[in-house]
One Martini backbone bead per residue (centre of mass of N, CA, C, O) as a GRO file, in nm:
protein
  117
    1MET     BB    1   6.537  -0.114  14.984
    2ALA     BB    2   6.386  -0.052  15.264
    3ARG     BB    3   6.154   0.112  15.419
    4SER     BB    4   6.076   0.313  15.648
    5LYS     BB    5   5.838   0.374  15.874
    6SER     BB    6   5.807   0.680  15.811
    7SER     BB    7   5.771   0.642  15.506
    8ASN     BB    8   5.522   0.466  15.520
    9ASN     BB    9   5.347   0.665  15.675
   10TRP     BB   10   5.356   0.895  15.472
   11LEU     BB   11   5.244   0.739  15.230
   12GLN     BB   12   4.973   0.669  15.359
   13GLU     BB   13   4.882   0.960  15.410
   14HIS     BB   14   4.901   1.055  15.118
   15VAL     BB   15   4.699   0.852  14.988
   16ASN     BB   16   4.460   0.955  15.207
   17ASP     BB   17   4.453   1.243  15.117
   18GLN     BB   18   4.215   1.470  15.024
   19TYR     BB   19   4.400   1.684  14.873
   20VAL     BB   20   4.530   1.490  14.678
   21HIS     BB   21   4.269   1.404  14.539
   22MET     BB   22   4.177   1.689  14.456
   23ALA     BB   23   4.424   1.763  14.286
   24GLN     BB   24   4.389   1.540  14.079
   25LYS     BB   25   4.099   1.616  13.991
   26ASP     BB   26   4.180   1.940  13.935
   27GLY     BB   27   4.493   1.945  13.812
   28TYR     BB   28   4.701   1.960  14.028
   29ARG     BB   29   5.038   1.916  14.132
   30ALA     BB   30   4.945   2.005  14.431
   31ARG     BB   31   4.806   2.057  14.746
   32ALA     BB   32   4.905   2.362  14.777
   33ALA     BB   33   4.683   2.507  14.616
   34TYR     BB   34   4.479   2.533  14.861
   35LYS     BB   35   4.639   2.741  15.021
   36LEU     BB   36   4.623   2.973  14.817
   37LEU     BB   37   4.318   2.982  14.800
   38GLU     BB   38   4.280   3.050  15.100
   39ILE     BB   39   4.446   3.309  15.108
   40ASN     BB   40   4.291   3.457  14.877
   41ASP     BB   41   4.010   3.455  15.006
   42LYS     BB   42   4.104   3.634  15.249
   43ASP     BB   43   4.325   3.863  15.104
   44LYS     BB   44   4.328   3.936  14.796
   45LEU     BB   45   4.616   3.934  14.631
   46ILE     BB   46   4.483   3.800  14.380
   47ARG     BB   47   4.399   3.929  14.057
   48PRO     BB   48   4.286   4.034  13.792
   49GLY     BB   49   4.590   4.145  13.626
   50THR     BB   50   4.810   4.036  13.774
   51VAL     BB   51   5.161   4.071  13.852
   52LEU     BB   52   5.381   3.787  13.912
   53ALA     BB   53   5.609   3.614  14.132
   54ASP     BB   54   5.734   3.269  14.138
   55LEU     BB   55   5.949   3.168  14.375
   56GLY     BB   56   6.000   2.850  14.383
   57SER     BB   57   5.772   2.685  14.185
   58THR     BB   58   5.815   2.405  14.240
   59PRO     BB   59   5.574   2.227  14.071
   60GLY     BB   60   5.320   2.465  14.015
   61SER     BB   61   5.049   2.511  14.176
   62TRP     BB   62   5.062   2.816  14.229
   63SER     BB   63   5.081   2.895  13.931
   64GLN     BB   64   4.814   2.777  13.848
   65VAL     BB   65   4.636   2.949  14.027
   66ALA     BB   66   4.738   3.227  13.939
   67ALA     BB   67   4.671   3.199  13.635
   68ARG     BB   68   4.364   3.173  13.678
   69ILE     BB   69   4.324   3.448  13.821
   70VAL     BB   70   4.467   3.662  13.625
   71GLY     BB   71   4.460   3.582  13.344
   72GLU     BB   72   4.508   3.748  13.042
   73LYS     BB   73   4.601   4.031  13.189
   74GLY     BB   74   4.806   3.864  13.329
   75LYS     BB   75   5.107   3.751  13.514
   76VAL     BB   76   5.332   3.464  13.544
   77PHE     BB   77   5.647   3.428  13.707
   78ALA     BB   78   5.846   3.138  13.694
   79LEU     BB   79   6.106   3.040  13.937
   80ASP     BB   80   6.364   2.785  13.906
   81ILE     BB   81   6.606   2.525  13.926
   82LEU     BB   82   6.379   2.362  13.815
   83ASP     BB   83   6.199   2.192  13.610
   84MET     BB   84   5.894   2.264  13.419
   85ASP     BB   85   5.595   2.238  13.321
   86PRO     BB   86   5.389   2.406  13.144
   87VAL     BB   87   5.160   2.685  13.173
   88PRO     BB   88   4.918   2.857  13.094
   89ALA     BB   89   4.987   3.203  13.144
   90TRP     BB   90   5.297   3.137  13.182
   91ILE     BB   91   5.627   3.219  13.283
   92SER     BB   92   5.932   3.041  13.251
   93SER     BB   93   6.236   2.978  13.449
   94ARG     BB   94   6.570   2.859  13.464
   95ALA     BB   95   6.793   2.844  13.704
   96THR     BB   96   7.135   2.879  13.706
   97SER     BB   97   7.465   2.926  13.756
   98ALA     BB   98   7.395   3.152  13.538
   99ARG     BB   99   7.248   3.413  13.671
  100LYS     BB  100   7.285   3.649  13.479
  101ARG     BB  101   7.146   3.520  13.238
  102CYS     BB  102   6.876   3.466  13.369
  103CYS     BB  103   6.812   3.760  13.448
  104ALA     BB  104   6.831   3.878  13.165
  105ASN     BB  105   6.605   3.701  13.044
  106SER     BB  106   6.381   3.780  13.250
  107SER     BB  107   6.361   4.091  13.184
  108ASN     BB  108   6.206   4.061  12.913
  109TYR     BB  109   5.919   4.008  13.054
  110TRP     BB  110   5.914   4.313  13.211
  111THR     BB  111   5.891   4.558  13.009
  112ASP     BB  112   5.543   4.576  13.020
  113ALA     BB  113   5.562   4.512  13.341
  114ARG     BB  114   5.442   4.538  13.668
  115SER     BB  115   5.486   4.428  13.968
  116THR     BB  116   5.237   4.341  14.230
  117LEU     BB  117   5.367   4.039  14.361
   0.00000   0.00000   0.00000
């Protein structure tokens, strides 16, 4: 099946996007990583040692950025209904239709930490 004109236009813009190229070069999963970096540069929401939850975290570029910022003393808990490849320094969980089980399992990660963000 042939692509629509709008799909072709989007693909062409995506291929030529400077942030897509930067994300690939810097090892981020998506160009959205730069948006979080921009927000954090301005507002300083995430700092070393921060404990945070990234809800709806797939594909994981925000979790990648957050994990790098919080460092070894912080934690990033990533939760999504889709599977993600793991990133060092972050804890991920996949929410399923069995939400109670997911939430019960997730609470085990929070026993020693209070979320700051």
